[in-house]
Amino acid sequence: MARINYGVISLIPKVVGATDIRQFLPITVINVLERIFAKVCATRLSLMAERIAHPLQSTFLKGRRIHDGIFALHEIVHEVVSKRLKGVFLKLDFQKAYDRLDWSFLRLVM
């Protein structure tokens, strides 16, 4: 019987003549059954996420863009300045989480 949780990691070169691990994009080729299961789960979770996510959650949800947060911030700043209110603006983290990869973990897995 075929395993449904089986996948093969393939490295796709980002540049011609790639020699360093950072020049490759890792992708996983997974079993068809797992792909269907993942799609069903993702579809169901997206319906739930729409209901529980905060309206200002601007990424990772269908129909929302990372720029929505910037536009919302602009409106808030405009409101504070135009009404001469006192306030503090604090930028904590506006980096995309998927821009990071733990290379030591990836090397260990491979």
Coordinates of C-alpha atoms in Angstrom, one line a residue:
M1 CA 0.0 0.0 0.0
A2 CA 1.3 3.4 -0.9
R3 CA 2.1 5.9 1.9
I4 CA -0.1 9.0 1.8
N5 CA 2.3 11.1 3.8
Y6 CA 5.3 10.6 1.5
G7 CA 7.1 13.4 -0.2
V8 CA 10.3 14.0 -2.1
I9 CA 12.2 17.2 -1.6
S10 CA 13.7 18.6 -4.9
L11 CA 16.0 21.5 -5.3
I12 CA 15.2 23.9 -8.1
P13 CA 18.0 26.3 -9.0
K14 CA 17.2 30.0 -8.7
V15 CA 20.1 31.1 -10.9
V16 CA 21.9 29.4 -13.8
G17 CA 24.9 27.4 -12.6
A18 CA 23.8 27.4 -8.9
T19 CA 26.5 25.9 -6.6
D20 CA 25.5 27.1 -3.2
I21 CA 22.5 25.8 -1.2
R22 CA 21.1 29.3 -0.9
Q23 CA 20.9 29.5 -4.7
F24 CA 18.3 26.7 -4.7
L25 CA 14.5 26.7 -4.0
P26 CA 13.4 23.6 -2.2
I27 CA 10.0 22.2 -3.3
T28 CA 8.2 19.1 -2.1
V29 CA 6.7 16.7 -4.6
I30 CA 3.9 14.9 -2.6
N31 CA 1.6 12.0 -3.2
V32 CA -1.6 12.8 -5.0
L33 CA -3.8 11.7 -2.1
E34 CA -2.0 14.0 0.3
R35 CA -2.3 16.8 -2.2
I36 CA -6.1 16.3 -2.4
F37 CA -6.3 16.1 1.4
A38 CA -4.2 19.2 1.8
K39 CA -6.4 21.1 -0.6
V40 CA -9.6 20.1 1.2
C41 CA -8.0 21.1 4.6
A42 CA -6.8 24.4 3.2
T43 CA -10.3 25.2 1.7
R44 CA -12.0 24.4 5.0
L45 CA -9.5 26.4 7.1
S46 CA -9.8 29.4 4.8
L47 CA -13.5 29.5 5.4
M48 CA -12.9 29.4 9.2
A49 CA -10.0 32.0 9.0
E50 CA -12.3 34.5 7.3
R51 CA -14.6 34.4 10.4
I52 CA -11.9 34.5 13.1
A53 CA -9.2 36.7 11.6
H54 CA -9.1 40.3 12.7
P55 CA -10.3 42.8 10.0
L56 CA -6.8 44.3 10.0
Q57 CA -5.1 41.0 9.3
S58 CA -3.9 42.0 5.9
T59 CA -2.1 38.9 4.5
F60 CA -2.6 35.2 4.1
L61 CA -6.3 35.5 3.6
K62 CA -8.0 35.5 0.2
G63 CA -8.9 39.0 -1.0
R64 CA -6.5 40.7 1.4
R65 CA -3.2 42.2 0.5
I66 CA -0.1 43.3 2.4
H67 CA -0.7 46.8 1.2
D68 CA -4.0 46.9 3.1
G69 CA -2.1 47.3 6.4
I70 CA -0.1 50.2 4.9
F71 CA -3.3 52.0 3.8
A72 CA -5.0 51.4 7.2
L73 CA -1.9 52.9 8.9
H74 CA -2.0 55.9 6.6
E75 CA -5.6 56.6 7.5
I76 CA -4.9 56.3 11.2
V77 CA -1.9 58.7 11.0
H78 CA -4.0 61.1 9.0
E79 CA -6.8 61.0 11.6
V80 CA -4.3 61.6 14.5
V81 CA -2.6 64.5 12.7
S82 CA -5.8 66.2 11.4
K83 CA -7.4 66.1 14.8
R84 CA -4.2 67.1 16.6
L85 CA -4.4 64.1 18.8
K86 CA -1.5 62.8 20.9
G87 CA -0.3 59.3 20.1
V88 CA 2.5 56.9 19.6
F89 CA 3.1 54.8 16.6
L90 CA 5.1 51.6 17.0
K91 CA 6.2 49.3 14.2
L92 CA 6.9 45.9 15.6
D93 CA 7.2 43.5 12.7
F94 CA 6.1 44.0 9.2
Q95 CA 8.4 41.3 7.7
K96 CA 6.9 38.4 5.9
A97 CA 7.2 35.2 7.9
Y98 CA 7.8 33.0 4.8
D99 CA 10.9 35.0 3.9
R100 CA 12.9 33.1 6.5
L101 CA 14.2 29.6 6.3
D102 CA 16.1 27.6 8.9
W103 CA 18.9 26.3 6.7
S104 CA 20.4 24.2 9.5
F105 CA 17.1 22.4 9.9
L106 CA 16.8 21.9 6.1
R107 CA 20.4 20.5 5.9
L108 CA 19.5 18.1 8.8
V109 CA 16.4 16.9 7.0
M110 CA 18.2 16.4 3.7

